[in-house]
């Protein structure tokens, strides 16, 4: 009976530790913390419904972690759904990256302010999709409790490489848009509000700066610290 009690204590502490780390992770993902109505303001197109569905599910999996971990069948089903959410996130990231390139290259010569608005909307959708991808990766680790060194190393290397690739592709597109704003000249029949143009130029410049500096690495740092957390020593005191 003492052994069974001790085992149940360690199981409870493992789940509590997982919930603690997930809470810290979730607090850093500002896009994932938005309520659904706010998210609906910038999501668009065919990907809107599927992305909303996966975000709702991941929030459910995060908020009910303690309870689901105590029920093996539900836990197994949840892991499978988390893996599906990760695939949807990657598919949507690729869609939005392609749409960003198309928007910047095809529309920049017609209406520069419209292009900036659309590009900013795509950026928000991309950030949300990327955070969904990272949260899904981490939820799978904590739900499966697979803390094997090789597995954690693989997750971090693959996710970091993918985030780097996404950031570089975003930087290329927004750098092109920044150049277009800087060199913009009004047409004969269409005048652009200079104050609005200057504000939008600064806005895009800020995005380019963030992508160019260490600030854009916050998601990678979060991934690294979250995957390293289970390996840290934790001291417990059990009293009878």
mmCIF file of C-alpha atoms in Angstrom:
data_model
loop_
_atom_site.group_PDB
_atom_site.id
_atom_site.type_symbol
_atom_site.label_atom_id
_atom_site.label_comp_id
_atom_site.label_asym_id
_atom_site.label_seq_id
_atom_site.Cartn_x
_atom_site.Cartn_y
_atom_site.Cartn_z
ATOM 1 C CA UNK A 1 0.000 0.000 0.000
ATOM 2 C CA UNK A 2 2.926 2.341 0.708
ATOM 3 C CA UNK A 3 4.362 1.645 -2.749
ATOM 4 C CA UNK A 4 1.000 2.290 -4.391
ATOM 5 C CA UNK A 5 0.639 5.543 -2.457
ATOM 6 C CA UNK A 6 4.141 6.640 -3.424
ATOM 7 C CA UNK A 7 3.494 5.832 -7.093
ATOM 8 C CA UNK A 8 0.244 7.776 -7.077
ATOM 9 C CA UNK A 9 2.059 10.723 -5.492
ATOM 10 C CA UNK A 10 4.728 10.746 -8.192
ATOM 11 C CA UNK A 11 2.068 10.468 -10.903
ATOM 12 C CA UNK A 12 0.191 13.421 -9.429
ATOM 13 C CA UNK A 13 3.418 15.455 -9.156
ATOM 14 C CA UNK A 14 4.341 14.643 -12.763
ATOM 15 C CA UNK A 15 0.970 15.887 -14.001
ATOM 16 C CA UNK A 16 1.165 18.987 -11.801
ATOM 17 C CA UNK A 17 4.657 19.761 -13.125
ATOM 18 C CA UNK A 18 3.446 19.355 -16.711
ATOM 19 C CA UNK A 19 0.543 21.737 -16.072
ATOM 20 C CA UNK A 20 2.926 24.255 -14.507
ATOM 21 C CA UNK A 21 5.261 24.236 -17.521
ATOM 22 C CA UNK A 22 2.350 24.415 -19.994
ATOM 23 C CA UNK A 23 0.926 27.411 -18.144
ATOM 24 C CA UNK A 24 4.264 29.202 -18.463
ATOM 25 C CA UNK A 25 4.428 28.337 -22.172
ATOM 26 C CA UNK A 26 0.866 29.469 -22.862
ATOM 27 C CA UNK A 27 1.476 32.796 -21.123
ATOM 28 C CA UNK A 28 4.208 33.595 -23.674
ATOM 29 C CA UNK A 29 2.073 32.848 -26.756
ATOM 30 C CA UNK A 30 0.118 36.090 -27.039
ATOM 31 C CA UNK A 31 -1.732 35.125 -30.234
ATOM 32 C CA UNK A 32 -2.938 31.850 -28.696
ATOM 33 C CA UNK A 33 -4.227 33.775 -25.646
ATOM 34 C CA UNK A 34 -6.574 35.899 -27.743
ATOM 35 C CA UNK A 35 -10.270 35.165 -27.507
ATOM 36 C CA UNK A 36 -11.860 33.662 -30.607
ATOM 37 C CA UNK A 37 -13.737 36.845 -31.548
ATOM 38 C CA UNK A 38 -10.474 38.779 -31.700
ATOM 39 C CA UNK A 39 -8.861 36.073 -33.824
ATOM 40 C CA UNK A 40 -11.788 36.167 -36.254
ATOM 41 C CA UNK A 41 -11.005 39.814 -36.964
ATOM 42 C CA UNK A 42 -7.887 38.968 -38.970
ATOM 43 C CA UNK A 43 -8.317 35.371 -40.137
ATOM 44 C CA UNK A 44 -9.708 35.055 -43.647
ATOM 45 C CA UNK A 45 -10.351 32.713 -46.563
ATOM 46 C CA UNK A 46 -10.696 28.949 -46.784
ATOM 47 C CA UNK A 47 -8.229 28.313 -43.944
ATOM 48 C CA UNK A 48 -10.272 30.274 -41.419
ATOM 49 C CA UNK A 49 -12.613 27.457 -40.337
ATOM 50 C CA UNK A 50 -10.000 24.710 -39.991
ATOM 51 C CA UNK A 51 -7.530 26.932 -38.159
ATOM 52 C CA UNK A 52 -10.203 28.100 -35.725
ATOM 53 C CA UNK A 53 -11.208 24.487 -35.065
ATOM 54 C CA UNK A 54 -7.631 23.431 -34.273
ATOM 55 C CA UNK A 55 -6.998 26.469 -32.071
ATOM 56 C CA UNK A 56 -10.162 25.701 -30.096
ATOM 57 C CA UNK A 57 -9.062 22.098 -29.673
ATOM 58 C CA UNK A 58 -5.526 22.988 -28.547
ATOM 59 C CA UNK A 59 -6.945 25.428 -25.988
ATOM 60 C CA UNK A 60 -9.209 22.637 -24.731
ATOM 61 C CA UNK A 61 -6.253 20.224 -24.495
ATOM 62 C CA UNK A 62 -4.186 22.783 -22.583
ATOM 63 C CA UNK A 63 -6.925 23.850 -20.169
ATOM 64 C CA UNK A 64 -7.989 20.276 -19.346
ATOM 65 C CA UNK A 65 -4.509 18.762 -19.139
ATOM 66 C CA UNK A 66 -4.799 17.604 -15.520
ATOM 67 C CA UNK A 67 -8.103 15.846 -16.054
ATOM 68 C CA UNK A 68 -7.295 14.203 -19.400
ATOM 69 C CA UNK A 69 -3.941 12.905 -18.142
ATOM 70 C CA UNK A 70 -5.820 10.878 -15.524
ATOM 71 C CA UNK A 71 -7.848 8.995 -18.154
ATOM 72 C CA UNK A 72 -5.695 6.827 -20.422
ATOM 73 C CA UNK A 73 -8.150 6.328 -23.304
ATOM 74 C CA UNK A 74 -8.917 10.039 -23.546
ATOM 75 C CA UNK A 75 -5.237 10.875 -23.257
ATOM 76 C CA UNK A 76 -4.382 8.607 -26.219
ATOM 77 C CA UNK A 77 -7.130 10.149 -28.354
ATOM 78 C CA UNK A 78 -5.986 13.637 -27.406
ATOM 79 C CA UNK A 79 -2.406 12.938 -28.507
ATOM 80 C CA UNK A 80 -3.667 11.821 -31.927
ATOM 81 C CA UNK A 81 -5.700 15.028 -32.256
ATOM 82 C CA UNK A 82 -2.712 17.136 -31.196
ATOM 83 C CA UNK A 83 -0.632 15.546 -33.971
ATOM 84 C CA UNK A 84 -3.398 16.431 -36.437
ATOM 85 C CA UNK A 85 -3.433 20.032 -35.182
ATOM 86 C CA UNK A 86 0.313 20.258 -35.824
ATOM 87 C CA UNK A 87 -0.163 19.091 -39.425
ATOM 88 C CA UNK A 88 -2.940 21.640 -39.994
ATOM 89 C CA UNK A 89 -0.750 24.403 -38.547
ATOM 90 C CA UNK A 90 2.119 23.553 -40.922
ATOM 91 C CA UNK A 91 -0.235 23.393 -43.902
ATOM 92 C CA UNK A 92 -1.710 26.787 -43.032
ATOM 93 C CA UNK A 93 1.734 28.318 -42.495
ATOM 94 C CA UNK A 94 2.692 27.300 -46.037
ATOM 95 C CA UNK A 95 -0.579 28.709 -47.386
ATOM 96 C CA UNK A 96 -0.101 32.083 -45.696
ATOM 97 C CA UNK A 97 3.558 32.328 -46.729
ATOM 98 C CA UNK A 98 2.584 31.742 -50.358
ATOM 99 C CA UNK A 99 -0.249 34.269 -50.046
ATOM 100 C CA UNK A 100 2.166 36.835 -48.600
ATOM 101 C CA UNK A 101 4.505 36.484 -51.581
ATOM 102 C CA UNK A 102 1.588 36.739 -53.989
ATOM 103 C CA UNK A 103 0.218 39.826 -52.236
ATOM 104 C CA UNK A 104 3.520 41.687 -52.135
ATOM 105 C CA UNK A 105 4.586 40.913 -55.700
ATOM 106 C CA UNK A 106 1.266 41.054 -57.540
ATOM 107 C CA UNK A 107 -0.593 43.914 -55.864
ATOM 108 C CA UNK A 108 2.131 46.289 -54.793
ATOM 109 C CA UNK A 109 1.935 48.274 -58.027
ATOM 110 C CA UNK A 110 -1.832 48.881 -57.870
ATOM 111 C CA UNK A 111 -2.670 50.042 -54.329
ATOM 112 C CA UNK A 112 0.227 50.256 -51.908
ATOM 113 C CA UNK A 113 -1.891 50.918 -48.803
ATOM 114 C CA UNK A 114 -4.218 48.036 -49.586
ATOM 115 C CA UNK A 115 -1.163 45.825 -49.994
ATOM 116 C CA UNK A 116 0.199 46.868 -46.586
ATOM 117 C CA UNK A 117 -3.136 46.139 -44.916
ATOM 118 C CA UNK A 118 -3.380 42.697 -46.507
ATOM 119 C CA UNK A 119 0.265 41.857 -45.717
ATOM 120 C CA UNK A 120 -0.235 42.817 -42.061
ATOM 121 C CA UNK A 121 -3.339 40.638 -41.887
ATOM 122 C CA UNK A 122 -1.366 37.722 -43.319
ATOM 123 C CA UNK A 123 1.432 38.328 -40.788
ATOM 124 C CA UNK A 124 -1.032 38.005 -37.906
ATOM 125 C CA UNK A 125 -2.426 34.790 -39.403
ATOM 126 C CA UNK A 126 1.114 33.472 -39.826
ATOM 127 C CA UNK A 127 2.070 34.244 -36.236
ATOM 128 C CA UNK A 128 -1.052 32.507 -34.972
ATOM 129 C CA UNK A 129 -0.406 29.443 -37.138
ATOM 130 C CA UNK A 130 3.224 29.292 -36.004
ATOM 131 C CA UNK A 131 2.261 29.515 -32.345
ATOM 132 C CA UNK A 132 -0.321 26.765 -32.900
ATOM 133 C CA UNK A 133 2.451 24.640 -34.415
ATOM 134 C CA UNK A 134 4.788 25.200 -31.445
ATOM 135 C CA UNK A 135 2.054 24.654 -28.861
ATOM 136 C CA UNK A 136 1.048 21.396 -30.584
ATOM 137 C CA UNK A 137 4.645 20.172 -30.562
ATOM 138 C CA UNK A 138 4.959 20.878 -26.838
ATOM 139 C CA UNK A 139 1.545 19.480 -25.925
ATOM 140 C CA UNK A 140 2.478 16.189 -27.601
ATOM 141 C CA UNK A 141 5.653 15.996 -25.498
ATOM 142 C CA UNK A 142 3.876 16.684 -22.211
ATOM 143 C CA UNK A 143 0.848 14.498 -22.936
ATOM 144 C CA UNK A 144 2.980 11.531 -24.016
ATOM 145 C CA UNK A 145 5.544 12.211 -21.257
ATOM 146 C CA UNK A 146 8.177 11.183 -23.768
ATOM 147 C CA UNK A 147 11.264 12.916 -22.405
ATOM 148 C CA UNK A 148 13.770 10.758 -24.256
ATOM 149 C CA UNK A 149 16.842 12.863 -25.080
ATOM 150 C CA UNK A 150 16.862 11.880 -28.734
ATOM 151 C CA UNK A 151 13.170 12.652 -29.171
ATOM 152 C CA UNK A 152 13.408 16.064 -27.503
ATOM 153 C CA UNK A 153 16.500 16.930 -29.547
ATOM 154 C CA UNK A 154 14.705 15.945 -32.764
ATOM 155 C CA UNK A 155 11.632 18.043 -31.874
ATOM 156 C CA UNK A 156 13.741 21.110 -31.096
ATOM 157 C CA UNK A 157 15.960 20.832 -34.179
ATOM 158 C CA UNK A 158 13.067 20.273 -36.591
ATOM 159 C CA UNK A 159 10.847 22.981 -35.111
ATOM 160 C CA UNK A 160 13.685 25.504 -34.886
ATOM 161 C CA UNK A 161 14.691 24.909 -38.509
ATOM 162 C CA UNK A 162 11.088 25.330 -39.621
ATOM 163 C CA UNK A 163 10.602 28.565 -37.653
ATOM 164 C CA UNK A 164 13.878 29.916 -39.092
ATOM 165 C CA UNK A 165 12.721 29.130 -42.606
ATOM 166 C CA UNK A 166 9.391 30.865 -42.021
ATOM 167 C CA UNK A 167 11.062 33.964 -40.559
ATOM 168 C CA UNK A 168 13.429 34.244 -43.532
ATOM 169 C CA UNK A 169 10.585 33.961 -46.028
ATOM 170 C CA UNK A 170 8.596 36.591 -44.148
ATOM 171 C CA UNK A 171 11.634 38.866 -44.002
ATOM 172 C CA UNK A 172 12.114 38.630 -47.773
ATOM 173 C CA UNK A 173 8.495 39.577 -48.451
ATOM 174 C CA UNK A 174 8.337 42.451 -45.970
ATOM 175 C CA UNK A 175 11.702 43.804 -47.149
ATOM 176 C CA UNK A 176 10.269 43.968 -50.665
ATOM 177 C CA UNK A 177 7.220 45.782 -49.338
ATOM 178 C CA UNK A 178 9.421 48.187 -47.382
ATOM 179 C CA UNK A 179 11.351 49.057 -50.558
ATOM 180 C CA UNK A 180 8.098 49.557 -52.456
ATOM 181 C CA UNK A 181 6.828 51.956 -49.788
ATOM 182 C CA UNK A 182 10.079 53.909 -49.726
ATOM 183 C CA UNK A 183 10.123 54.348 -53.505
ATOM 184 C CA UNK A 184 6.366 54.814 -53.943
ATOM 185 C CA UNK A 185 5.187 57.556 -56.296
ATOM 186 C CA UNK A 186 1.589 58.515 -56.883
ATOM 187 C CA UNK A 187 -0.013 57.914 -60.224
ATOM 188 C CA UNK A 188 -1.645 60.657 -62.284
ATOM 189 C CA UNK A 189 -5.177 59.773 -61.193
ATOM 190 C CA UNK A 190 -4.505 58.353 -57.725
ATOM 191 C CA UNK A 191 -3.105 60.247 -54.772
ATOM 192 C CA UNK A 192 -1.960 58.601 -51.531
ATOM 193 C CA UNK A 193 -2.317 60.343 -48.175
ATOM 194 C CA UNK A 194 1.297 61.176 -47.263
ATOM 195 C CA UNK A 195 0.752 60.935 -43.508
ATOM 196 C CA UNK A 196 -0.868 57.522 -43.826
ATOM 197 C CA UNK A 197 1.923 56.403 -46.144
ATOM 198 C CA UNK A 198 4.582 57.486 -43.645
ATOM 199 C CA UNK A 199 2.819 55.675 -40.801
ATOM 200 C CA UNK A 200 2.553 52.489 -42.818
ATOM 201 C CA UNK A 201 6.198 52.770 -43.869
ATOM 202 C CA UNK A 202 7.234 52.951 -40.199
ATOM 203 C CA UNK A 203 4.933 50.022 -39.380
ATOM 204 C CA UNK A 204 6.476 47.786 -42.028
ATOM 205 C CA UNK A 205 9.950 48.989 -41.020
ATOM 206 C CA UNK A 206 9.277 47.844 -37.454
ATOM 207 C CA UNK A 207 8.244 44.398 -38.708
ATOM 208 C CA UNK A 208 11.428 44.120 -40.777
ATOM 209 C CA UNK A 209 13.539 45.198 -37.799
ATOM 210 C CA UNK A 210 11.933 42.586 -35.550
ATOM 211 C CA UNK A 211 12.523 39.863 -38.109
ATOM 212 C CA UNK A 212 16.130 41.018 -38.471
ATOM 213 C CA UNK A 213 16.935 41.094 -34.760
ATOM 214 C CA UNK A 214 16.963 38.756 -31.791
ATOM 215 C CA UNK A 215 13.374 39.728 -30.958
ATOM 216 C CA UNK A 216 12.145 37.332 -33.628
ATOM 217 C CA UNK A 217 13.905 34.464 -31.830
ATOM 218 C CA UNK A 218 11.569 34.580 -28.803
ATOM 219 C CA UNK A 219 9.551 31.626 -30.090
ATOM 220 C CA UNK A 220 12.701 29.553 -30.552
ATOM 221 C CA UNK A 221 13.888 30.456 -27.065
ATOM 222 C CA UNK A 222 10.505 29.453 -25.654
ATOM 223 C CA UNK A 223 10.709 26.116 -27.468
ATOM 224 C CA UNK A 224 14.206 25.473 -26.100
ATOM 225 C CA UNK A 225 13.355 26.353 -22.496
ATOM 226 C CA UNK A 226 10.124 24.328 -22.595
ATOM 227 C CA UNK A 227 11.868 21.201 -23.880
ATOM 228 C CA UNK A 228 14.669 21.613 -21.351
ATOM 229 C CA UNK A 229 12.256 22.024 -18.430
ATOM 230 C CA UNK A 230 11.491 18.294 -17.887
ATOM 231 C CA UNK A 231 15.207 17.580 -17.507
ATOM 232 C CA UNK A 232 15.671 20.057 -14.672
ATOM 233 C CA UNK A 233 15.951 18.707 -11.165
ATOM 234 C CA UNK A 234 12.826 19.045 -9.045
ATOM 235 C CA UNK A 235 12.771 18.444 -5.297
ATOM 236 C CA UNK A 236 9.627 17.212 -3.543
ATOM 237 C CA UNK A 237 8.828 16.571 0.096
ATOM 238 C CA UNK A 238 6.152 13.969 0.830
ATOM 239 C CA UNK A 239 4.532 13.946 4.251
ATOM 240 C CA UNK A 240 2.205 11.284 5.627
#
